[in-house]
Structure formats: C-alpha cells, structure tokens
Amino acid sequence: MDRFRMIFQYFQSSSESVMNGICGLLALASVKMYTSFDFSCPCLPQYNMAYGLGIMFVPPVILFLCGLILNRQSLVMLEEWRRPQGRRKKDLAVIRYMCSSIVQRAMVAPVVWIIVTLLDGKCLICAFSGSMDPEKFVGFANVSTVQVQQLLAKVPCKDDELMRNNTSRKAVSRYLHCWSQALGWSILLILIVAAFLARWLRPCFNQATLLQARHWSNYIDIEQKIFEETCCEHSRLFAHKCILHFFESMRQEIKLHSFSLPREGAGAEGEEDLLQGITDQDQVNKLLKTWYYEKPPLDVSQATQR
Amino acid sequence: MDKFRMIFQFFQSNQESFMNGICGIMALASTQMYSAFDFNCPCLPHYNLAYGLGILLVPPFILFLLGFVLNNNISMLAEEWRRPQGQRGKDPAVLRYMFCSMAQRAMIAPAVWVSVTLLDGKCITCAFCTSVPVETLGNASHPPLSQGEIQRVLARIPCKEIYNGQQLIANEVAVRYLRCISQALGWCFVLLMTMLAFLVRSLRPCFSQAAFLKSRYWSHYIDIERKLFDETCAEHARSFAKVCIQQFFEGMSTDLVAARCHLPRKVPADAGEAAEKLLGITDRGTMNMALKSWHRCKPPLHLHPPALPTGNGWAGEGQPPTHPSMPLRETAAYYSWV
C-alpha cells in the first residue's frame, strides 16, 4: 500500500512535468521535421510565394493543433467548461488559467518551427525573390519586365541552367538571407523578453488569485484521474463477483440435475472448493457453452446479499 | 492482494498507453518501410499512373488492416457483437465506442505513410508526369510532336538518365513543379487529418459526455470480465488436474496392492510429509507401471467425490477411496496389466 501511495504521489506531482516533457518533445520533433523535410522551391513566378509562405505557416498550425491534442489537460478543461453546473459552482478563473497554460505550452513548437525557418532562410528567399526590385541588382537591371520576373523567380534554384554562375543571383540570395535571419533573431529576442517580463512581473499582480486558480485546476485534474482509477477497480470487483455468481449458479444447476453423493469427508476443503462443484468434462463444457450463449445479467445484488 | 490490485490497476490504466505504444511503433515502422522501399518508376505512359497511385494507396490499406489484426481487442469486439443475447442485453453504444477507438488507432500508420509519400514527392512525380502543362512550363521553340510522342517523352521525366525531352521541357523544371504540388498536397493532407483529430477530440466533451463515460466503463468491464473468466478457468483447470492426478495415483496404488495381495504396509504415525507425497508408490516397478498406465490409459475427465470413512483398519493416509462411480472400463483395462 505504501508503494502504491508513493507511485501515486509521484504521478500527481509530475502532471505538470509530464506536460512540459511533451511540449519539449514536440519542439524537438519540429526541428527534426524541418531538417528532414526536403525543401524544393518551384522557381515559378506565381507558385514561389504560395509555396514559401505555405511551408512557413501551415506546419506551425499543425504543430499547434498537435500540442492541443496531446495535452490531456485540454480535455479536462473542456469537460469542466461544458459540464452542467449541478451542485458545484463553476469558477471561470480556473478555466481561464487552464486555458492559458495549455495554449502557452502548445505555442512552443510552432514558434520553434517559425524561428528555425527564418534562421535557415530558404523559405523567405523562395517566397520573396520575385518581389525584389530589379533595379538594385546589376544583372537584372536591363531586362524586360516579363523576363525579369522569370529570372527573379529562379533565384532560389542554384542549379538552374540560367542561374548557375549568376552573381546577381547570389546578391539577391544573400540580401534575402540577411533579412530572414534578422527577422528570426528579432522575433526570438522579443519572445524571450516577453516571457521574462511575464514571469517576473506576475507576482506583482493577483498572486492570491493565481494560487487559487492553480490549486483548483490541479485538483480537477487529480479528481478525474482518481475517478477513472476507481471505476477500473470497481469494474474489476464487479466482474469478479459476477463470475463467482455464475459458477455458483452452475453448481446449483448441476446439483439439481445429478444425483451425486453429498460431499463429506476430510478432503472437502482445499482443492474441491476451488473446483466449485464442477468435476466433469461434460460439466466444464456445459459451463463454457453457457458462458457464451447466456452471459449472466449485470446484477450482483444477490451475490452481495448472501 | 494489495500488490495484485496495484499491478492490475497499473495494467488497466496502461491498457490505453499500451495500445498507443503499438500505434506509435506501427507509425515508425511505416516510415521505415517507406525509406527501405526501392521506388522504381516504370517511365511508360500508362504504367506510371497505376504504379504511382498503387504505391500511394495500397500499403496504407495493408497497414490499416494490420492495425486491426495487431489489436487484441478485435476478438473481444467480435465476441461481444456476435454473442446471443441470453440474460444480458447488448448495448450498441458500447460496440460503437470499441470499434471507433480501434479504428482511430488503426488509421494512424496509413496516414503517416500517405503523408510521407506525398511530402517526399516521388509517387506524384511518377504518377502525374504526363499531365505537366507543357504550354506554360515548356520551351516555346520545341519541334511539333504528336500527342503520343509527347506522352512518351513526358513519361520519362522521373527517369533522368533516359530523359530525352530537354527541348520540350527542362527536366528540373518539371520535377520541381510536380514536387511542389506533391508537397502542397502532403501538407494539406496532414493539416486536414490533424484538424479532424482535434475536432473529434474536442467536440466530444461538448456533446454526449455522459454517454461516453458509460460506454467507456462498460467496454473496460467487458475486457476485465473476459480476462478474469480466463483466469478463473485456468485456476479451475489446475485444481481439476491436481485432483484428477491425485485420484489416479491413489487408484493405482490401491489396485496394485490389491492385485499383489500384500498386507497393507502400516505407515507409522510420524512418517511425515514426504511419505504422504509418495501416494503409496514406493518402488521402481510400481512407479514404472504407473507411468506406463498414465501414457496408455489416461483417466477419464471425471472426478469422484472423496470416500466416506470405511473403518476397515487402514491407518494413515492413502485410504483407498471406494469408487462408486468409477467406470468399469478403466478397471478392466488396468487389470490387463497385472
């Protein structure tokens, strides 16, 4: 019993650390996904922007939804939000706290993806190479409008026959790469400063309300876990009683139909008890057949009253 | 008992995480299968589409079926579905819950295969290379070719070594175009699946939460009941076997002694446990005969109740039980050995 209590306490205290772990794993998975994804810009005028911005924004949405799905607390929060009031009042502050902690954790992986994308630079180069001003670059300055669009669209593709040794291509590429990395680092800096301020300044406002909200959100989580465990234990006991009752009723039926000598003597206890009065191949077959064809009703009240 | 309960609770609460583990392993296996598979586009006009779409759609179907086969609960679902009603009503909500949870887990590996295939791009490139818009992407100054010729040339796009249509349309341009379309489809597919999963998971507490709790409880109950019944049957079989064998040895030793007309060996009162366990068989010949009899003539699956005390002077354990219901066949078969 002590061991059970120890495991349970560990599990309780680690509900938050389990969620933080999942959050970290998703962030790592997002970096791995980016490195294993084979980015290939189409290098066509209308398609570049769609592809580049698509790769930058669609996976973060997917990662955000995954972060919400994998977090157990989001279900708990939804249930608490939608439950009928009954005899327990609903505290909106608790629901708000849970919601904000869930969303904060779910935002980590998408932000990691966006920052990695910007620092790498390929997406931005692909998306915005067609929007460059050709006058700024020597190689593209004196070309007709239609052709310049085609050429600019091919900038992300180093191995294209037109672009292979083009110095202006390298210039455009470097320019966009620089902008992309600057944007990436700026976003990272802003987010870290915001997180730092939020964490540091939080105790200055509503600390008591925060403690209450955190306590009760933890409570709701634990209560649900314990309810599920209690249901499991209850169904095990229910099944046990039901099966014993079934064997007992089979034994009585057999006693009614057969005329075997009553059990007396020294060996009555022990193994014979476990046999429940079923001591014959036919009886066992009948028992198994009855189990399949006529399962006992889900009612152990007679068994408990005995 | 506490320890048993603790272990059982752990197993039960982890039944779901066990199934999730299998699900994750199958998803990893599906990515591994894809990277180990040697994709070889046929580069022929009508075969490309069949091959590409086949590789895209047939393995997911196989993985889906495999997901059902590897799930232990499928036999439980089938049993519950087909059993006669008897004294216990059937609840279709429980069956639906069990089927839905199994189907959801089985869908993950096929979805992973389709996503990885689309994001990689080889299948779509192979399947749709003949549909590349040559007018917009191709070179304007290509020599006029018949439709069939164009199809044959375009079909070779995935096979760079034998591609001979650089004047018609550059290979890299076509491959990049098809890849872009394929990856866009892949990301859209993943987004769709994730949104579907999110909606299914988050809409459930808003509707029918009580019905869900009920179905979940009873589906766990059916699982536990089946396991407990199997355990009880195993215990019963063990006791049955033990008593059957015990009665066999008792029967042997009684009949041997009766056949040899020996005076009963009076077992001293303080013989101890070891003498009890010998079950009356104390020499090599007797043991050999017992073993031979066990092999050639197993006792019937019919345990007789233990004997009433007869008071015929036998001391200690190993009183010969009278066999009121012992079939004559066995006795006759045994005596043939004497």
XYZ file of C-alpha atoms in Angstrom:
644
model
C 0.000 0.000 0.000
C 2.907 2.334 0.763
C 4.438 1.684 -2.587
C 1.153 2.464 -4.286
C 0.927 5.729 -2.391
C 4.483 6.640 -3.363
C 3.855 5.987 -7.050
C 0.613 7.883 -6.889
C 2.246 10.895 -5.268
C 4.961 10.906 -7.897
C 2.383 10.751 -10.613
C 0.432 13.574 -9.019
C 3.337 15.934 -8.644
C 4.522 15.227 -12.160
C 1.403 16.100 -14.053
C 2.969 19.427 -14.919
C 6.342 17.913 -15.710
C 4.664 15.349 -17.984
C 3.109 18.206 -19.926
C 6.394 20.102 -20.064
C 8.066 16.957 -21.333
C 5.520 16.567 -24.129
C 5.999 20.233 -25.020
C 9.784 19.757 -25.246
C 9.414 16.604 -27.318
C 7.157 18.392 -29.785
C 9.697 21.212 -30.114
C 12.452 18.695 -30.855
C 10.153 16.889 -33.277
C 9.519 20.170 -35.078
C 13.262 20.794 -35.562
C 13.722 17.212 -36.753
C 10.791 17.554 -39.147
C 12.302 20.693 -40.632
C 15.725 19.164 -41.144
C 14.346 16.004 -42.695
C 11.918 17.878 -44.935
C 13.285 18.284 -48.426
C 12.599 21.907 -49.291
C 12.364 22.392 -53.043
C 11.218 25.781 -54.249
C 9.233 25.522 -57.518
C 11.042 28.558 -59.020
C 7.952 29.634 -60.939
C 6.510 33.160 -60.735
C 3.143 32.593 -59.058
C 3.999 29.448 -57.171
C 7.002 30.703 -55.174
C 5.115 32.955 -52.783
C 2.426 30.358 -52.112
C 4.984 27.589 -51.504
C 7.311 29.645 -49.329
C 4.636 31.121 -47.107
C 2.804 27.811 -47.013
C 5.870 25.999 -45.663
C 6.350 28.765 -43.145
C 2.793 28.862 -41.767
C 0.981 25.557 -42.353
C 3.248 23.265 -40.259
C 3.016 25.622 -37.242
C -0.773 25.324 -37.360
C -0.406 21.536 -37.469
C 2.057 21.597 -34.566
C -0.241 23.847 -32.543
C -3.185 21.502 -33.029
C -0.950 18.538 -32.129
C 0.103 20.347 -28.976
C -3.542 20.767 -28.028
C -4.456 17.184 -28.884
C -1.583 15.569 -26.996
C -2.199 17.611 -23.858
C -4.502 15.723 -21.532
C -5.390 18.836 -19.652
C -7.196 20.323 -22.641
C -9.843 17.597 -22.364
C -10.148 18.192 -18.635
C -10.591 21.897 -19.252
C -13.246 21.345 -21.927
C -15.178 18.985 -19.676
C -15.063 21.471 -16.850
C -16.242 24.215 -19.177
C -19.145 22.278 -20.660
C -20.376 20.409 -17.634
C -23.804 21.251 -16.217
C -23.494 23.274 -13.021
C -25.171 20.716 -10.800
C -24.192 21.183 -7.170
C -20.724 22.508 -7.846
C -20.228 26.081 -8.983
C -18.004 26.801 -11.933
C -15.063 29.116 -11.442
C -14.189 30.927 -14.643
C -10.805 31.995 -13.308
C -9.765 28.344 -13.065
C -10.899 27.639 -16.622
C -9.058 30.735 -17.857
C -5.893 29.665 -16.055
C -6.052 26.175 -17.526
C -6.730 27.547 -20.988
C -3.798 29.946 -20.858
C -1.369 27.311 -19.601
C -2.479 24.887 -22.316
C -2.160 27.499 -25.074
C 1.259 28.642 -23.843
C 2.595 25.108 -23.938
C 1.039 24.441 -27.353
C 2.640 27.575 -28.811
C 6.214 26.456 -28.195
C 6.578 24.016 -31.112
C 5.079 26.356 -33.778
C 7.294 29.201 -32.626
C 10.334 26.925 -32.818
C 9.393 25.963 -36.386
C 8.958 29.584 -37.500
C 12.232 30.671 -35.927
C 14.165 27.754 -37.401
C 12.632 28.506 -40.808
C 13.599 32.164 -40.630
C 17.123 31.472 -39.400
C 17.624 28.959 -42.177
C 16.361 31.431 -44.782
C 15.245 29.137 -47.598
C 11.535 29.885 -47.187
C 11.867 33.638 -47.313
C 14.241 33.525 -50.272
C 11.755 31.336 -52.132
C 8.741 33.466 -51.210
C 10.120 36.947 -51.803
C 12.676 36.596 -54.564
C 10.005 37.556 -57.084
C 9.169 40.744 -55.173
C 12.666 42.177 -55.334
C 13.291 45.452 -57.095
C 15.376 44.504 -60.168
C 16.908 47.953 -60.431
C 19.002 47.358 -57.332
C 20.825 44.416 -58.887
C 23.132 44.809 -61.858
C 22.325 41.539 -63.596
C 18.566 42.161 -63.618
C 18.507 45.881 -64.282
C 18.254 45.961 -68.063
C 15.966 43.048 -68.708
C 12.361 43.180 -69.902
C 9.639 43.000 -67.240
C 8.291 39.578 -68.117
C 11.701 38.025 -68.317
C 12.888 39.675 -65.113
C 10.005 38.076 -63.264
C 11.029 34.689 -64.601
C 14.645 35.259 -63.673
C 13.887 36.508 -60.197
C 11.641 33.508 -59.619
C 14.575 31.233 -60.457
C 16.904 32.803 -57.876
C 16.255 30.137 -55.175
C 17.272 27.355 -57.568
C 21.060 27.394 -57.626
C 21.382 24.568 -60.139
C 19.120 26.005 -62.782
C 20.994 26.422 -66.087
C 20.248 30.157 -66.271
C 21.302 30.813 -62.699
C 24.354 28.676 -62.306
C 27.065 31.321 -62.340
C 24.964 34.430 -62.000
C 26.482 36.850 -59.474
C 23.278 38.846 -59.232
C 21.511 35.682 -58.103
C 23.975 35.374 -55.262
C 23.438 39.025 -54.390
C 19.640 38.640 -54.212
C 20.012 35.432 -52.255
C 22.366 36.982 -49.700
C 20.140 40.030 -49.313
C 17.059 37.962 -48.581
C 19.010 35.616 -46.328
C 20.179 38.556 -44.258
C 16.650 39.900 -43.886
C 15.372 36.474 -42.971
C 17.943 35.922 -40.249
C 17.443 39.430 -38.860
C 13.724 38.766 -38.638
C 14.320 35.394 -36.982
C 16.635 36.750 -34.303
C 14.364 39.728 -33.624
C 11.347 37.509 -33.102
C 13.360 35.271 -30.788
C 14.557 38.252 -28.770
C 11.078 39.750 -28.469
C 9.567 36.445 -27.350
C 12.227 35.808 -24.738
C 11.916 39.325 -23.335
C 8.134 38.952 -23.213
C 8.395 35.602 -21.429
C 10.907 37.030 -18.971
C 8.732 40.038 -18.180
C 5.591 37.932 -17.849
C 7.256 35.574 -15.408
C 8.958 38.282 -13.397
C 6.029 40.669 -13.165
C 3.356 38.081 -12.482
C 3.784 38.000 -8.696
C 3.088 41.754 -8.662
C -0.494 41.236 -9.815
C -3.115 38.943 -8.332
C -0.813 36.411 -6.761
C -3.519 35.111 -4.442
C -5.994 34.578 -7.286
C -3.285 32.835 -9.236
C -2.504 30.441 -6.390
C -6.173 29.605 -6.021
C -6.647 29.042 -9.732
C -3.583 26.800 -9.900
C -4.678 24.764 -6.891
C -8.160 24.138 -8.197
C -7.014 23.319 -11.726
C -4.631 20.760 -10.241
C -7.473 19.431 -8.111
C -9.797 18.950 -11.079
C -7.076 17.061 -12.924
C -6.359 14.741 -9.983
C -10.040 14.198 -9.279
C -10.602 12.979 -12.796
C -7.642 10.597 -12.651
C -8.824 9.135 -9.356
C -12.346 8.741 -10.714
C -11.039 6.740 -13.656
C -8.937 4.550 -11.388
C -11.842 3.953 -9.043
C -14.020 2.979 -11.984
C -11.368 0.482 -13.084
C -11.180 -1.042 -9.630
C -14.943 -1.170 -9.378
C -15.340 -2.907 -12.704
C -12.736 -5.492 -11.657
C -14.619 -6.279 -8.446
C -17.910 -6.326 -10.327
C -16.514 -8.805 -12.827
C -15.094 -10.980 -10.042
C -18.447 -11.152 -8.234
C -20.303 -11.756 -11.467
C -18.100 -14.697 -12.420
C -18.277 -16.252 -8.943
C -22.018 -15.891 -9.005
C -22.070 -17.588 -12.395
C -20.034 -20.552 -11.195
C -22.229 -20.827 -8.120
C -25.408 -20.867 -10.160
C -23.894 -23.520 -12.439
C -23.031 -25.643 -9.407
C -26.584 -25.395 -8.139
C -27.966 -26.322 -11.511
C -25.710 -29.371 -11.645
C -26.755 -30.404 -8.143
C -30.375 -30.231 -9.196
C -29.847 -32.388 -12.251
C -27.432 -35.006 -10.971
C -27.721 -37.382 -8.055
C -24.141 -37.484 -6.831
C -23.434 -38.337 -3.209
C -23.235 -35.397 -0.895
C -19.731 -34.205 -0.147
C -18.413 -35.258 3.201
C -15.063 -36.264 4.498
C -11.722 -34.767 5.166
C -10.873 -33.686 1.678
C -13.873 -31.435 1.203
C -11.961 -28.222 1.627
C -8.947 -27.116 -0.369
C -8.942 -28.150 -3.998
C -12.574 -29.220 -4.109
C -13.671 -25.743 -3.099
C -11.799 -24.267 -5.991
C -13.497 -26.726 -8.294
C -16.852 -25.112 -7.442
C -18.624 -28.379 -7.853
C -17.632 -28.777 -11.465
C -15.739 -32.025 -11.712
C -16.529 -33.492 -15.084
C -15.616 -32.855 -18.710
C -19.257 -32.512 -19.680
C -19.919 -30.135 -16.841
C -16.997 -27.960 -17.855
C -18.166 -27.979 -21.475
C -21.655 -27.026 -20.371
C -20.245 -24.199 -18.270
C -18.213 -22.791 -21.149
C -21.151 -23.090 -23.533
C -23.477 -21.326 -21.116
C -20.902 -18.578 -20.661
C -21.011 -17.878 -24.374
C -24.678 -18.414 -25.132
C -26.164 -16.924 -21.999
C -23.940 -14.454 -20.243
C -25.179 -13.717 -16.736
C -27.063 -10.465 -16.164
C -25.101 -7.474 -14.889
C -26.601 -7.724 -11.436
C -24.574 -8.928 -8.471
C -27.014 -7.731 -5.798
C -27.984 -11.325 -4.945
C -24.340 -12.296 -4.601
C -23.576 -9.451 -2.223
C -26.637 -10.113 -0.097
C -25.659 -13.726 0.503
C -3.921 -8.819 -2.527
C -2.925 -5.163 -2.431
C 0.024 -5.815 -4.674
C -2.169 -7.684 -7.124
C -4.629 -4.838 -7.161
C -1.873 -2.290 -7.690
C -0.395 -4.215 -10.599
C -3.791 -4.805 -12.108
C -4.714 -1.134 -11.858
C -1.435 -0.175 -13.458
C -2.040 -2.603 -16.275
C -5.585 -1.441 -16.743
C -4.751 2.234 -16.702
C -1.947 1.425 -19.070
C -4.019 -0.665 -21.420
C -4.614 2.523 -23.369
C -0.981 3.559 -23.275
C -0.034 0.033 -24.372
C -2.282 0.364 -27.412
C -0.901 3.843 -28.061
C 2.588 2.363 -27.934
C 1.705 -0.231 -30.594
C 0.182 2.536 -32.664
C 3.377 4.618 -32.439
C 5.546 1.621 -33.307
C 3.438 0.955 -36.392
C 3.779 4.576 -37.477
C 7.574 4.360 -37.121
C 7.530 1.028 -38.958
C 5.621 2.634 -41.799
C 8.222 5.420 -42.240
C 10.984 2.835 -42.059
C 9.211 0.708 -44.664
C 8.931 3.681 -46.975
C 12.598 4.604 -46.719
C 13.646 0.983 -47.190
C 11.392 0.544 -50.218
C 13.174 0.941 -53.531
C 10.875 3.104 -55.622
C 11.268 2.396 -59.325
C 9.056 4.377 -61.661
C 8.393 2.409 -64.880
C 8.599 5.584 -67.042
C 5.995 4.310 -69.513
C 2.849 6.280 -70.412
C 0.039 4.224 -68.872
C 2.015 2.311 -66.269
C 3.202 5.404 -64.400
C -0.202 6.365 -63.089
C -1.024 2.829 -61.967
C 2.340 2.356 -60.255
C 2.402 5.733 -58.564
C -1.144 5.580 -57.255
C -0.700 1.951 -56.304
C 2.299 2.737 -54.112
C 0.382 5.662 -52.660
C -2.800 3.773 -51.786
C -2.201 0.020 -51.409
C 0.294 -0.034 -48.486
C -1.953 2.227 -46.355
C -4.778 -0.239 -46.828
C -2.495 -3.089 -45.732
C -1.306 -1.072 -42.721
C -4.902 -0.316 -41.766
C -5.826 -3.998 -41.766
C -2.619 -4.805 -39.875
C -3.598 -2.243 -37.268
C -6.796 -4.168 -36.668
C -5.084 -7.546 -36.634
C -2.477 -6.477 -34.069
C -5.121 -5.054 -31.782
C -6.022 -7.540 -29.064
C -9.429 -6.069 -28.596
C -10.718 -7.019 -32.033
C -11.646 -10.527 -30.865
C -13.354 -9.000 -27.852
C -15.399 -6.754 -30.106
C -16.323 -9.619 -32.416
C -17.325 -11.806 -29.468
C -19.491 -9.124 -27.934
C -21.108 -8.401 -31.283
C -21.955 -11.995 -32.133
C -22.913 -13.390 -28.762
C -26.546 -14.427 -28.233
C -28.433 -12.031 -26.028
C -29.123 -14.513 -23.213
C -29.779 -12.819 -19.909
C -27.695 -9.764 -20.666
C -28.812 -7.043 -23.042
C -26.487 -5.744 -25.714
C -25.634 -2.060 -25.834
C -24.846 -0.817 -29.372
C -23.216 2.320 -27.932
C -20.542 0.174 -26.305
C -19.882 -1.673 -29.556
C -19.644 1.619 -31.429
C -17.216 3.019 -28.854
C -14.967 -0.049 -29.082
C -14.999 -0.018 -32.872
C -14.309 3.728 -33.088
C -11.372 3.642 -30.712
C -9.849 0.705 -32.616
C -10.415 2.345 -35.998
C -8.852 5.620 -34.837
C -5.706 3.851 -33.708
C -5.550 1.784 -36.892
C -5.772 4.931 -39.049
C -2.520 6.420 -37.815
C 0.016 4.258 -39.663
C -1.748 4.621 -43.069
C -1.999 8.385 -42.578
C 1.728 8.507 -41.825
C 2.508 6.519 -44.990
C 0.384 8.780 -47.193
C 1.915 11.942 -45.653
C 5.481 10.713 -46.019
C 4.812 9.616 -49.600
C 3.302 12.955 -50.570
C 5.978 15.016 -48.810
C 8.708 13.012 -50.481
C 7.188 13.602 -53.919
C 8.393 10.580 -55.892
C 4.962 8.955 -56.219
C 3.148 12.013 -57.509
C 6.042 12.831 -59.821
C 5.808 9.346 -61.264
C 2.011 9.254 -61.465
C 1.332 12.675 -62.960
C 4.389 13.476 -65.036
C 2.390 13.033 -68.225
C -0.027 15.766 -67.113
C 2.573 18.521 -66.760
C 1.360 21.728 -68.511
C 3.869 21.865 -71.324
C 2.394 25.073 -72.755
C 3.204 27.156 -69.685
C 6.361 25.447 -68.474
C 7.911 24.152 -71.631
C 10.201 25.817 -74.117
C 8.325 27.764 -76.758
C 10.667 26.706 -79.518
C 10.209 22.975 -79.450
C 9.649 20.986 -82.642
C 5.987 19.976 -83.135
C 5.330 16.453 -81.869
C 2.264 14.212 -81.926
C 0.286 13.707 -78.734
C 1.540 10.152 -78.283
C 5.159 11.238 -78.714
C 4.710 13.987 -76.155
C 3.192 11.487 -73.709
C 6.099 9.105 -74.187
C 8.646 11.864 -73.653
C 6.897 13.236 -70.589
C 6.587 9.756 -69.093
C 10.366 9.625 -68.856
C 10.618 12.681 -66.607
C 11.179 10.673 -63.407
C 13.990 8.704 -65.047
C 16.677 11.333 -65.540
C 19.161 9.011 -67.250
C 16.901 8.238 -70.191
C 15.096 11.566 -70.475
C 15.360 12.969 -73.970
C 12.974 15.886 -73.890
C 15.161 18.804 -72.772
C 13.972 20.824 -75.765
C 10.350 20.165 -74.931
C 10.517 20.921 -71.216
C 13.502 21.020 -68.879
C 13.606 18.038 -66.526
C 14.390 20.088 -63.416
C 11.529 22.493 -64.114
C 9.023 19.669 -64.455
C 10.322 17.798 -61.388
C 10.281 20.947 -59.262
C 6.748 21.714 -60.365
C 5.446 18.233 -59.594
C 7.309 18.131 -56.303
C 5.824 21.449 -55.243
C 2.313 20.185 -55.993
C 3.017 16.941 -54.150
C 4.369 18.665 -51.054
C 1.475 21.112 -51.001
C -0.932 18.146 -51.136
C 1.021 16.427 -48.386
C 0.911 19.361 -46.002
C -2.781 19.915 -46.733
C -3.461 16.243 -46.002
C -1.596 16.415 -42.692
C -3.427 19.625 -41.778
C -6.770 18.031 -42.596
C -6.051 14.913 -40.532
C -4.860 16.957 -37.575
C -7.893 19.204 -37.698
C -10.174 16.197 -37.872
C -8.464 14.627 -34.862
C -8.690 17.903 -32.971
C -12.390 18.312 -33.742
C -13.216 14.732 -32.790
C -11.353 15.074 -29.525
C -12.608 18.492 -28.539
C -16.243 18.189 -29.597
C -16.832 15.103 -27.530
C -16.955 16.784 -24.116
C -19.385 19.310 -25.540
C -21.915 16.635 -26.515
C -22.639 13.210 -25.067
C -20.035 13.208 -22.303
C -22.261 11.104 -20.030
C -22.899 8.549 -22.769
C -19.153 8.437 -23.427
C -18.344 7.718 -19.766
C -20.929 4.938 -19.768
C -19.588 3.308 -22.950
C -16.024 3.548 -21.735
C -16.838 1.939 -18.375
C -18.712 -0.974 -19.920
C -16.119 -1.620 -22.593
C -13.420 -1.808 -19.892
C -15.728 -4.043 -17.887
C -16.162 -6.485 -20.773
C -12.393 -6.653 -21.191
C -11.737 -7.232 -17.481
C -14.527 -9.776 -17.209
C -13.098 -11.776 -20.078
C -9.632 -11.777 -18.525
C -10.944 -12.732 -15.088
C -13.021 -15.525 -16.584
C -9.952 -16.891 -18.344
C -8.001 -16.710 -15.090
C -10.770 -18.445 -13.163
C -10.961 -21.167 -15.786
C -7.192 -21.615 -15.626
C -7.345 -21.934 -11.848
C -10.184 -24.402 -12.144
C -8.286 -26.428 -14.704
C -5.293 -26.531 -12.388
C -7.352 -27.801 -9.464
C -9.135 -30.272 -11.728
C -5.849 -31.628 -12.984
C -4.411 -31.864 -9.494
C -7.358 -33.812 -8.122
C -7.534 -35.991 -11.221
C -3.888 -36.962 -10.943
C -4.117 -37.464 -7.213
C -7.058 -39.806 -7.703
C -5.164 -41.616 -10.457
C -2.209 -42.325 -8.193
C -4.471 -43.368 -5.344
C -6.324 -45.665 -7.691
C -3.036 -47.145 -8.922
C -1.592 -47.820 -5.527
C -4.837 -49.384 -4.275
C -5.195 -51.667 -7.243
C -1.553 -52.715 -7.168
C -1.717 -53.605 -3.542
C -4.977 -55.475 -4.034
C -3.543 -57.362 -7.027
C -0.391 -58.411 -5.201
C -2.302 -59.481 -2.116
C 0.212 -57.826 0.159
C -0.529 -56.988 3.673
C -1.089 -53.293 3.872
C 2.077 -51.573 4.868
C 1.313 -49.848 8.061
C 2.566 -46.308 7.669
C 3.931 -45.156 11.037
C 2.157 -42.224 12.586
C 5.171 -39.962 12.390
C 6.005 -40.659 8.711
C 5.986 -37.002 7.796
C 5.149 -35.077 4.676
C 7.487 -36.927 2.325
C 5.744 -40.249 2.916
C 2.399 -38.583 2.196
C 3.602 -37.296 -1.140
C 4.680 -40.756 -2.232
C 0.998 -41.558 -2.658
C 1.594 -45.184 -1.803
C 4.043 -45.871 -4.634
C 7.395 -46.789 -3.131
C 9.352 -48.957 -5.561
C 10.657 -48.786 -9.089
C 8.409 -51.408 -10.587
C 5.286 -49.746 -9.257
C 6.400 -46.328 -10.496
C 7.166 -47.681 -13.958
C 3.765 -49.304 -14.105
C 2.125 -46.034 -13.030
C 3.952 -44.111 -15.738
C 3.034 -46.634 -18.406
C -0.567 -46.592 -17.342
C -0.614 -42.793 -17.449
C 0.578 -42.849 -21.012
C -1.540 -45.694 -22.347
C -4.726 -45.208 -20.444
C -5.349 -41.714 -19.124
C -8.114 -41.498 -16.536
C -11.475 -40.113 -17.648
C -12.210 -36.423 -17.040
C -14.497 -37.278 -14.211
C -13.574 -36.630 -10.613
C -15.303 -38.752 -8.000
C -16.109 -37.353 -4.602
C -13.747 -38.386 -1.759
C -14.662 -41.574 0.150
C -16.747 -41.783 3.250
C -14.650 -43.193 6.138
C -14.985 -47.014 5.964
C -13.168 -48.005 9.114
C -11.535 -51.117 7.693
C -8.381 -50.814 9.663
C -6.225 -48.897 7.291
C -4.020 -46.453 9.066
C -2.596 -43.137 7.981
C -3.088 -41.500 4.623
C -3.779 -43.178 1.392
C -7.066 -44.771 2.336
C -8.418 -46.384 -0.729
C -11.497 -44.479 -1.788
C -14.395 -46.635 -2.782
C -15.223 -45.859 -6.350
C -18.969 -45.921 -6.641
C -18.988 -44.140 -9.949
C -15.714 -45.326 -11.397
C -16.310 -46.666 -14.884
C -15.675 -50.368 -15.171
C -13.822 -49.837 -18.368
C -10.844 -48.335 -16.613
C -10.642 -51.097 -14.033
C -10.791 -53.747 -16.705
C -8.148 -52.021 -18.787
C -5.920 -51.720 -15.765
C -6.185 -55.329 -14.685
C -4.927 -56.435 -18.047
C -1.521 -55.297 -16.941
C -1.355 -57.450 -13.883
